[in-house]
Short mmCIF file of C-alpha atoms in Angstrom, two decimals:
data_model
loop_
_atom_site.label_atom_id
_atom_site.label_comp_id
_atom_site.label_asym_id
_atom_site.label_seq_id
_atom_site.Cartn_x
_atom_site.Cartn_y
_atom_site.Cartn_z
CA UNK N 1 127.18 93.39 89.09
CA UNK N 2 128.73 90.55 91.39
CA UNK N 3 126.45 87.36 92.08
CA UNK N 4 124.84 88.22 95.70
CA UNK N 5 126.69 85.55 97.39
CA UNK N 6 129.76 88.12 96.41
CA UNK N 7 128.31 91.14 97.17
CA UNK N 8 128.55 91.71 101.18
CA UNK N 9 129.16 94.81 102.28
CA UNK N 10 132.80 94.70 104.27
CA UNK N 11 133.73 97.22 107.14
CA UNK N 12 136.06 98.61 105.40
CA UNK N 13 137.33 102.54 104.41
CA UNK N 14 135.16 103.23 101.96
CA UNK N 15 132.28 102.71 103.47
CA UNK N 16 133.17 103.65 107.04
CA UNK N 17 133.63 107.25 105.45
CA UNK N 18 130.67 106.91 103.96
CA UNK N 19 128.85 105.79 106.65
CA UNK N 20 129.62 109.19 108.14
CA UNK N 21 128.78 111.01 105.89
CA UNK N 22 125.54 110.35 105.81
CA UNK N 23 125.23 111.15 109.73
CA UNK N 24 127.27 114.84 109.22
CA UNK N 25 123.62 115.24 106.86
CA UNK N 26 121.53 113.48 108.59
CA UNK N 27 122.55 115.49 111.50
CA UNK N 28 123.67 118.94 110.40
CA UNK N 29 119.97 118.93 108.14
CA UNK N 30 117.72 117.81 111.83
CA UNK N 31 119.37 119.86 113.88
CA UNK N 32 119.14 122.91 111.71
CA UNK N 33 115.63 121.63 111.40
CA UNK N 34 114.33 120.19 114.80
CA UNK N 35 117.13 123.39 116.99
CA UNK N 36 117.16 125.87 114.31
CA UNK N 37 113.82 126.87 112.14
CA UNK N 38 111.70 125.32 113.57
CA UNK N 39 113.03 125.96 118.09
CA UNK N 40 109.75 128.16 118.87
CA UNK N 41 107.29 125.03 117.32
CA UNK N 42 105.87 123.10 120.71
CA UNK N 43 105.55 120.12 120.57
CA UNK N 44 101.43 119.64 118.69
CA UNK N 45 99.12 116.36 118.72
CA UNK N 46 100.25 113.12 120.16
CA UNK N 47 104.02 114.55 120.29
CA UNK N 48 102.86 116.56 122.81
CA UNK N 49 101.10 113.74 124.71
CA UNK N 50 103.90 111.56 124.26
CA UNK N 51 105.83 114.59 125.60
CA UNK N 52 103.67 115.36 128.50
CA UNK N 53 103.73 111.08 129.53
CA UNK N 54 107.72 111.21 129.40
CA UNK N 55 107.81 114.00 131.84
CA UNK N 56 105.71 112.36 134.00
CA UNK N 57 107.70 109.22 133.48
CA UNK N 58 110.24 111.31 135.68
CA UNK N 59 107.99 112.95 137.93
CA UNK N 60 105.73 110.51 138.70
CA UNK N 61 107.84 106.94 137.81
CA UNK N 62 106.05 104.43 136.53
CA UNK N 63 102.09 105.56 136.06
CA UNK N 64 98.56 104.50 138.92
CA UNK N 65 96.64 103.80 134.99
CA UNK N 66 97.80 101.42 132.32
CA UNK N 67 100.06 103.30 129.76
CA UNK N 68 97.21 104.41 127.68
CA UNK N 69 100.02 106.43 124.67
CA UNK N 70 102.16 103.30 124.53
CA UNK N 71 105.17 104.15 126.33
CA UNK N 72 108.75 103.68 124.55
CA UNK N 73 108.90 106.78 123.21
CA UNK N 74 108.04 108.58 126.73
CA UNK N 75 110.42 106.34 127.96
CA UNK N 76 112.98 108.58 125.29
CA UNK N 77 111.88 111.93 125.96
CA UNK N 78 112.94 110.64 129.82
CA UNK N 79 115.76 109.86 129.36
CA UNK N 80 116.50 113.24 127.16
CA UNK N 81 114.92 115.46 130.74
CA UNK N 82 117.14 113.99 133.39
CA UNK N 83 120.15 113.38 130.61
CA UNK N 84 119.31 117.12 130.05
CA UNK N 85 117.18 119.24 131.78
CA UNK N 86 113.82 121.21 130.73
CA UNK N 87 112.61 122.67 128.06
CA UNK N 88 112.72 121.36 124.43
CA UNK N 89 116.13 120.77 123.10
CA UNK N 90 117.18 117.70 125.20
CA UNK N 91 114.70 115.18 123.59
CA UNK N 92 114.92 117.11 120.11
CA UNK N 93 118.55 116.49 120.44
CA UNK N 94 117.94 112.76 120.96
CA UNK N 95 115.66 112.67 118.06
CA UNK N 96 118.31 114.31 116.30
CA UNK N 97 120.00 111.56 116.81
CA UNK N 98 117.45 108.44 116.56
CA UNK N 99 117.21 110.54 112.80
CA UNK N 100 120.37 109.81 112.36
CA UNK N 101 120.95 107.15 113.51
CA UNK N 102 118.33 105.49 111.13
CA UNK N 103 119.44 106.98 108.34
CA UNK N 104 122.64 105.21 108.79
CA UNK N 105 121.02 101.62 109.73
CA UNK N 106 118.52 102.51 105.87
CA UNK N 107 122.47 103.18 104.80
CA UNK N 108 124.17 99.87 105.69
CA UNK N 109 120.82 97.92 105.48
CA UNK N 110 121.60 99.00 100.90
CA UNK N 111 124.52 97.84 101.75
CA UNK N 112 123.69 94.90 101.82
CA UNK N 113 121.08 94.64 99.29
CA UNK N 114 123.11 95.74 96.22
CA UNK N 115 127.26 97.33 96.72
CA UNK N 116 126.47 100.69 94.56
CA UNK N 117 123.39 101.89 97.04
CA UNK N 118 125.26 102.06 100.75
CA UNK N 119 126.03 105.53 99.16
CA UNK N 120 122.86 107.34 97.41
CA UNK N 121 120.41 105.77 99.67
CA UNK N 122 122.26 107.02 103.63
CA UNK N 123 122.24 110.21 101.69
CA UNK N 124 118.14 109.78 100.91
CA UNK N 125 117.76 108.42 103.85
CA UNK N 126 119.45 111.71 105.50
CA UNK N 127 118.47 114.31 103.76
CA UNK N 128 113.71 112.41 103.74
CA UNK N 129 112.33 115.31 104.06
CA UNK N 130 109.23 113.99 105.91
CA UNK N 131 111.65 112.03 107.86
CA UNK N 132 113.51 115.80 108.98
CA UNK N 133 110.49 117.90 109.48
CA UNK N 134 109.13 116.17 111.56
CA UNK N 135 112.28 115.62 113.55
CA UNK N 136 111.13 117.83 116.87
CA UNK N 137 108.41 116.40 117.37
CA UNK N 138 108.39 113.67 119.72
CA UNK N 139 105.72 111.15 117.32
CA UNK N 140 106.41 106.99 118.18
CA UNK N 141 107.55 106.76 114.67
CA UNK N 142 110.84 108.10 115.15
CA UNK N 143 111.95 105.76 117.43
CA UNK N 144 110.03 102.92 115.44
CA UNK N 145 111.53 103.29 112.34
CA UNK N 146 114.55 102.51 114.16
CA UNK N 147 113.43 100.49 115.99
CA UNK N 148 112.23 98.61 112.60
CA UNK N 149 115.27 98.90 110.59
CA UNK N 150 117.64 97.63 113.42
CA UNK N 151 115.40 94.01 113.19
CA UNK N 152 116.20 94.13 110.12
CA UNK N 153 120.05 95.08 110.27
CA UNK N 154 120.59 92.85 112.97
CA UNK N 155 118.33 90.00 111.96
CA UNK N 156 120.46 89.61 108.30
CA UNK N 157 123.37 90.33 111.14
CA UNK N 158 122.44 86.57 112.75
CA UNK N 159 121.47 84.92 110.29
CA UNK N 160 124.32 85.03 107.61
CA UNK N 161 127.22 85.39 110.64
CA UNK N 162 125.76 83.32 113.96
CA UNK N 163 127.06 86.15 115.76
CA UNK N 164 124.59 85.01 119.23
CA UNK N 165 124.24 89.23 120.29
CA UNK N 166 122.68 89.36 116.92
CA UNK N 167 119.53 87.47 117.70
CA UNK N 168 119.32 89.06 121.72
CA UNK N 169 120.36 92.87 120.22
CA UNK N 170 117.33 92.19 117.46
CA UNK N 171 115.50 91.40 120.46
CA UNK N 172 115.98 93.90 122.59
CA UNK N 173 115.34 95.98 119.52
CA UNK N 174 111.85 94.24 118.73
CA UNK N 175 110.89 95.14 122.38
CA UNK N 176 111.35 98.36 122.08
CA UNK N 177 109.15 98.91 118.88
CA UNK N 178 106.74 96.73 120.39
CA UNK N 179 106.33 99.46 123.31
CA UNK N 180 107.03 101.97 120.96
CA UNK N 181 104.20 101.39 119.01
CA UNK N 182 102.37 97.63 119.62
CA UNK N 183 101.05 97.19 115.52
CA UNK N 184 105.46 95.83 115.93
CA UNK N 185 104.03 92.68 117.29
CA UNK N 186 102.87 91.54 113.88
CA UNK N 187 106.68 90.76 112.41
CA UNK N 188 106.80 88.06 115.34
CA UNK N 189 105.28 85.83 112.37
CA UNK N 190 108.05 87.03 110.13
CA UNK N 191 110.53 85.52 112.78
CA UNK N 192 108.55 82.47 113.48
CA UNK N 193 108.61 81.64 109.27
CA UNK N 194 112.31 82.08 108.48
CA UNK N 195 113.47 80.42 111.92
CA UNK N 196 111.96 76.89 110.80
CA UNK N 197 113.30 77.63 107.79
CA UNK N 198 116.34 78.03 109.34
CA UNK N 199 116.31 74.69 111.20
CA UNK N 200 116.76 72.62 107.80
CA UNK N 201 119.58 72.89 108.36
CA UNK N 202 121.32 70.56 110.57
CA UNK N 203 124.67 71.69 111.15
CA UNK N 204 123.01 75.41 112.69
CA UNK N 205 120.27 74.30 114.10
CA UNK N 206 121.86 74.60 118.14
CA UNK N 207 122.71 77.85 117.31
CA UNK N 208 118.99 78.38 115.73
CA UNK N 209 117.73 77.71 118.78
CA UNK N 210 120.15 79.45 121.56
CA UNK N 211 119.40 82.21 118.74
CA UNK N 212 115.68 82.41 119.27
CA UNK N 213 116.10 81.88 123.06
CA UNK N 214 118.70 84.81 123.17
CA UNK N 215 115.70 86.62 121.36
CA UNK N 216 113.49 85.62 123.19
CA UNK N 217 114.83 86.98 126.23
CA UNK N 218 116.01 90.80 124.96
CA UNK N 219 112.29 91.40 123.20
CA UNK N 220 111.21 90.07 126.98
CA UNK N 221 113.29 92.65 128.53
CA UNK N 222 111.55 95.67 127.89
CA UNK N 223 107.88 94.35 127.09
CA UNK N 224 107.28 91.89 129.45
CA UNK N 225 107.45 95.88 132.49
CA UNK N 226 104.62 97.22 130.49
CA UNK N 227 102.56 94.13 129.93
CA UNK N 228 103.08 93.31 133.61
CA UNK N 229 102.51 96.78 135.23
CA UNK N 230 99.00 96.92 132.43
CA UNK N 231 97.66 93.60 134.37
CA UNK N 232 97.90 94.71 137.79
CA UNK N 233 95.66 97.86 136.25
CA UNK N 234 92.72 95.52 135.50
CA UNK N 235 93.58 96.35 131.80
CA UNK N 236 95.24 92.60 130.93
CA UNK N 237 98.06 91.43 129.18
CA UNK N 238 98.43 94.43 127.30
CA UNK N 239 101.40 96.35 125.91
CA UNK N 240 98.33 100.26 125.61
CA UNK N 241 94.82 100.44 125.68
CA UNK N 242 93.48 102.42 122.90
CA UNK N 243 94.40 99.46 120.96
CA UNK N 244 90.49 98.40 121.21
CA UNK N 245 89.83 101.86 120.51
CA UNK N 246 91.74 102.46 117.28
CA UNK N 247 90.27 99.38 115.79
CA UNK N 248 86.31 100.55 117.25
CA UNK N 249 86.83 103.85 114.85
CA UNK N 250 88.32 101.10 111.95
CA UNK N 251 84.95 99.80 112.01
CA UNK N 252 81.82 101.25 112.55
CA UNK N 253 79.27 102.56 110.72
CA UNK N 254 80.45 105.60 110.53
CA UNK N 255 84.47 104.79 109.40
CA UNK N 256 84.41 106.26 106.07
CA UNK N 257 84.95 103.44 103.98
CA UNK N 258 88.23 104.79 102.26
CA UNK N 259 90.45 107.71 104.62
CA UNK N 260 89.23 104.97 108.01
CA UNK N 261 91.88 107.09 109.88
CA UNK N 262 89.53 110.09 109.30
CA UNK N 263 86.99 109.44 113.26
CA UNK N 264 90.80 109.07 114.57
CA UNK N 265 92.21 112.39 113.69
CA UNK N 266 89.30 114.88 114.63
CA UNK N 267 88.38 115.52 117.89
CA UNK N 268 85.06 115.25 118.82
CA UNK N 269 84.07 118.82 118.45
CA UNK N 270 85.09 119.16 114.45
CA UNK N 271 82.23 116.03 113.94
CA UNK N 272 78.51 115.40 113.40
CA UNK N 273 76.66 115.43 116.01
CA UNK N 274 74.83 111.84 115.25
CA UNK N 275 78.41 110.72 114.61
CA UNK N 276 80.37 112.64 117.88
CA UNK N 277 76.97 111.29 119.72
CA UNK N 278 77.70 107.72 118.76
CA UNK N 279 81.17 107.99 119.69
CA UNK N 280 80.31 109.43 122.74
CA UNK N 281 77.69 106.85 123.78
CA UNK N 282 80.85 104.32 124.41
CA UNK N 283 83.85 106.18 125.41
CA UNK N 284 81.88 107.11 129.24
CA UNK N 285 81.08 103.74 129.47
CA UNK N 286 82.37 102.04 132.51
CA UNK N 287 83.51 98.73 130.47
CA UNK N 288 84.82 101.03 127.00
CA UNK N 289 87.51 98.97 126.03
CA UNK N 290 84.93 95.54 125.52
CA UNK N 291 82.46 97.43 124.41
CA UNK N 292 83.76 98.88 122.12
CA UNK N 293 85.53 96.48 120.73
CA UNK N 294 82.67 93.99 120.93
CA UNK N 295 80.94 96.34 118.86
CA UNK N 296 83.82 97.19 116.03
CA UNK N 297 82.92 92.92 115.54
CA UNK N 298 79.39 93.11 114.83
CA UNK N 299 80.16 95.44 112.81
CA UNK N 300 82.35 93.38 110.52
CA UNK N 301 80.44 90.27 111.00
CA UNK N 302 76.95 92.70 109.96
CA UNK N 303 79.23 93.88 106.42
CA UNK N 304 81.96 91.83 105.33
CA UNK N 305 81.49 92.65 101.99
CA UNK N 306 82.55 96.86 103.46
CA UNK N 307 85.24 95.21 105.65
CA UNK N 308 86.17 93.84 102.36
CA UNK N 309 86.74 97.33 101.43
CA UNK N 310 87.30 98.97 104.05
CA UNK N 311 90.45 96.42 104.28
CA UNK N 312 90.78 96.76 100.56
CA UNK N 313 91.07 101.02 101.27
CA UNK N 314 93.82 100.92 103.85
CA UNK N 315 96.06 99.17 102.58
CA UNK N 316 95.95 101.78 99.74
CA UNK N 317 95.80 104.89 102.18
CA UNK N 318 98.58 103.18 103.98
CA UNK N 319 101.20 104.72 100.81
CA UNK N 320 99.52 107.88 100.14
CA UNK N 321 101.73 110.44 100.46
CA UNK N 322 103.09 112.32 103.72
CA UNK N 323 101.16 115.57 104.19
CA UNK N 324 101.78 115.46 108.08
CA UNK N 325 104.47 118.10 108.72
CA UNK N 326 102.89 120.61 106.33
CA UNK N 327 99.96 120.62 107.92
CA UNK N 328 101.02 121.14 111.41
CA UNK N 329 103.89 124.65 110.08
CA UNK N 330 100.52 125.22 108.01
CA UNK N 331 98.97 125.73 111.26
CA UNK N 332 101.90 127.33 113.56
CA UNK N 333 102.85 129.59 110.93
CA UNK N 334 99.52 130.68 109.80
CA UNK N 335 99.74 130.27 106.91
CA UNK N 336 97.05 130.00 103.41
CA UNK N 337 96.55 127.31 100.88
CA UNK N 338 99.44 128.69 98.89
CA UNK N 339 101.98 128.17 101.40
CA UNK N 340 100.90 124.73 102.27
CA UNK N 341 101.11 123.94 98.73
CA UNK N 342 104.50 124.94 99.07
CA UNK N 343 105.32 122.37 101.91
CA UNK N 344 103.25 119.76 100.29
CA UNK N 345 106.05 119.89 97.00
CA UNK N 346 108.54 119.31 99.41
CA UNK N 347 107.65 117.07 101.83
CA UNK N 348 104.97 114.81 99.48
CA UNK N 349 107.29 115.33 96.68
CA UNK N 350 109.97 113.62 98.27
CA UNK N 351 108.34 111.01 99.43
CA UNK N 352 107.06 110.23 96.16
CA UNK N 353 109.90 110.19 94.49
CA UNK N 354 112.41 108.13 96.68
CA UNK N 355 108.62 105.42 95.99
CA UNK N 356 108.75 105.96 91.50
CA UNK N 357 113.09 105.13 92.30
CA UNK N 358 112.47 102.19 95.45
CA UNK N 359 109.78 101.39 92.89
CA UNK N 360 111.87 100.66 89.94
CA UNK N 361 114.94 99.19 91.62
CA UNK N 362 112.64 96.99 92.83
CA UNK N 363 111.03 96.05 89.61
CA UNK N 364 113.94 96.91 86.11
CA UNK N 365 117.35 95.92 88.53
CA UNK N 366 116.16 91.88 90.28
CA UNK N 367 119.60 90.98 88.83
CA UNK N 368 121.51 93.68 91.02
CA UNK N 369 120.17 92.95 94.32
CA UNK N 370 121.06 90.24 96.71
CA UNK N 371 117.38 88.21 97.36
CA UNK N 372 117.35 87.21 100.11
CA UNK N 373 117.82 90.09 101.72
CA UNK N 374 115.71 91.89 99.43
CA UNK N 375 112.60 88.99 100.68
CA UNK N 376 113.28 89.68 103.77
CA UNK N 377 113.06 93.27 103.39
CA UNK N 378 109.93 93.22 102.07
CA UNK N 379 107.93 90.21 104.51
CA UNK N 380 109.19 92.79 107.30
CA UNK N 381 107.40 95.75 105.17
CA UNK N 382 103.88 93.27 104.42
CA UNK N 383 104.13 92.43 108.60
CA UNK N 384 104.52 95.95 110.31
CA UNK N 385 101.49 96.50 107.19
CA UNK N 386 98.84 94.09 108.97
CA UNK N 387 97.18 95.40 111.89
CA UNK N 388 96.53 98.85 110.25
CA UNK N 389 94.60 96.47 107.41
CA UNK N 390 92.50 95.93 110.56
CA UNK N 391 92.26 98.78 112.41
CA UNK N 392 92.74 102.23 110.46
CA UNK N 393 95.26 103.33 108.01
CA UNK N 394 97.06 106.16 106.27
CA UNK N 395 99.96 107.80 104.74
CA UNK N 396 101.38 108.80 108.54
CA UNK N 397 101.43 104.93 109.41
CA UNK N 398 104.20 104.62 106.69
CA UNK N 399 106.79 106.67 108.18
CA UNK N 400 109.01 103.59 109.81
CA UNK N 401 109.10 101.40 106.57
CA UNK N 402 111.24 103.27 104.96
CA UNK N 403 113.45 102.80 105.72
CA UNK N 404 113.69 99.48 104.71
CA UNK N 405 111.69 100.88 101.40
CA UNK N 406 115.04 103.82 100.94
CA UNK N 407 117.94 100.89 100.12
CA UNK N 408 115.64 100.33 96.89
CA UNK N 409 115.12 103.84 96.21
CA UNK N 410 119.03 103.86 96.27
CA UNK N 411 120.31 100.61 93.93
CA UNK N 412 118.26 102.50 91.86
CA UNK N 413 119.66 106.06 92.78
CA UNK N 414 123.02 104.30 92.80
CA UNK N 415 122.58 103.09 89.12
CA UNK N 416 121.27 106.17 87.89
CA UNK N 417 124.79 108.12 89.10
CA UNK N 418 126.37 105.67 86.98
CA UNK N 419 127.79 107.07 83.88
CA UNK N 420 125.03 105.95 81.51
CA UNK N 421 122.72 104.84 83.33
CA UNK N 422 119.92 106.41 83.28
CA UNK N 423 119.68 105.31 79.41
CA UNK N 424 120.25 101.63 80.24
CA UNK N 425 117.27 101.38 83.52
CA UNK N 426 115.21 103.64 80.59
CA UNK N 427 115.97 100.95 77.99
CA UNK N 428 115.46 98.05 80.48
CA UNK N 429 111.74 99.99 81.92
CA UNK N 430 110.39 100.23 77.76
CA UNK N 431 110.61 96.28 77.85
CA UNK N 432 109.09 95.46 81.47
CA UNK N 433 105.16 96.78 81.33
CA UNK N 434 104.46 95.17 84.40
CA UNK N 435 106.84 97.92 85.79
CA UNK N 436 104.36 100.82 83.77
CA UNK N 437 101.86 98.93 85.28
CA UNK N 438 103.15 99.83 88.39
CA UNK N 439 103.82 102.61 88.63
CA UNK N 440 100.61 103.87 87.46
CA UNK N 441 99.04 102.33 90.07
CA UNK N 442 100.72 103.69 92.70
CA UNK N 443 100.31 107.35 90.95
CA UNK N 444 96.83 106.22 90.41
CA UNK N 445 96.87 105.81 94.36
CA UNK N 446 98.15 108.86 94.61
CA UNK N 447 95.67 111.27 93.46
CA UNK N 448 92.81 109.02 94.96
CA UNK N 449 94.03 110.40 98.44
CA UNK N 450 94.67 113.53 97.37
CA UNK N 451 90.88 113.54 96.39
CA UNK N 452 89.84 111.75 100.22
CA UNK N 453 92.19 113.90 101.58
CA UNK N 454 91.04 117.29 100.49
CA UNK N 455 86.79 116.48 100.26
CA UNK N 456 86.80 115.63 103.82
CA UNK N 457 89.09 118.34 104.77
CA UNK N 458 86.90 121.08 103.33
#
């Protein structure tokens, strides 16, 4: 394996062919699923809310009230309908394109991380079933994943190549990501820290400062209109008005100590009467957002140990296996427990396989990785997770960061595909007790996640 400084991914013909293959596989699988196998499935849950908001934007323009749902995904839906007309086909075609671009970005990131990882990581991303199975539903995770991947990739291009356009494009991707999932604002401290570190290089200080300005302008283009719209309607300087509710649902006397997302995932009619009356007493208030924020803060201060316990639980459950698509398909097709188990074997099994490969790549193949790229990806993953440690968490929320995890999995898969690769990996694994401990801990996290998912479902 070449040293890190000799390991960029040149835009050569071989790489272009590999990326074309990744794009074809990703587009084919997503189109077959969303436009073929699941073409009769309507938009459901949050995806339906984003779709309806998108239709409202196209029909009526910007709403008379502040945005409860962040508008990024809805603007995408509106653009799809403006181009392709009514119905579900147009937004699903756009989702296929978003998912395909995300797989390509994951492949390019993998090539930056380790030369041989580009194609394996790209094919893993193309066939990643939690994304493929949801490719027909307008959840915000799809666009958030693409934006997060672009921030990571454009950040590397800007940092290593000094191209001014990359700074502005990274800001635009970050801004679009923030109006898609406001949790992406948490990336700013990482960008600020990396930028300050870059100012030590006097030869490139002017370039870095100009790049920071271009990044700020790019980020402002999507975010400022949304913030000003919400502020003009009395909501304050915010990207959406659902953040206080999320903070409240994850921090109140009825929040489950492990499955902190439970109250957000259940309609009021499915909750115990006492819990329902408690929540409704805040929802009906004229100052609901402020009241929910105060109540969450009061509960945290009254029980700081409970907050620490919930935060630890949120950190673990963020990495729980995916099962959202399986549950949606079970309900749509009226499947029993056997059908759900088969779907889970595909969806959750894909996630577990990718995560185990990624952990092996991180713990057993450090010499094969560009350490600067690895540090950058890990910092972005940790920063993205931070807001979910404060409100509520669950496996579905790691969806966007998988674009940064799949390159690590591609490193291991690429090594396994080499002659003698499996034996070499096994030899390295045998000598690393830390790797065994990490793999065991990850599997225990999955067992805990499964236990509470089943217990609270019943």
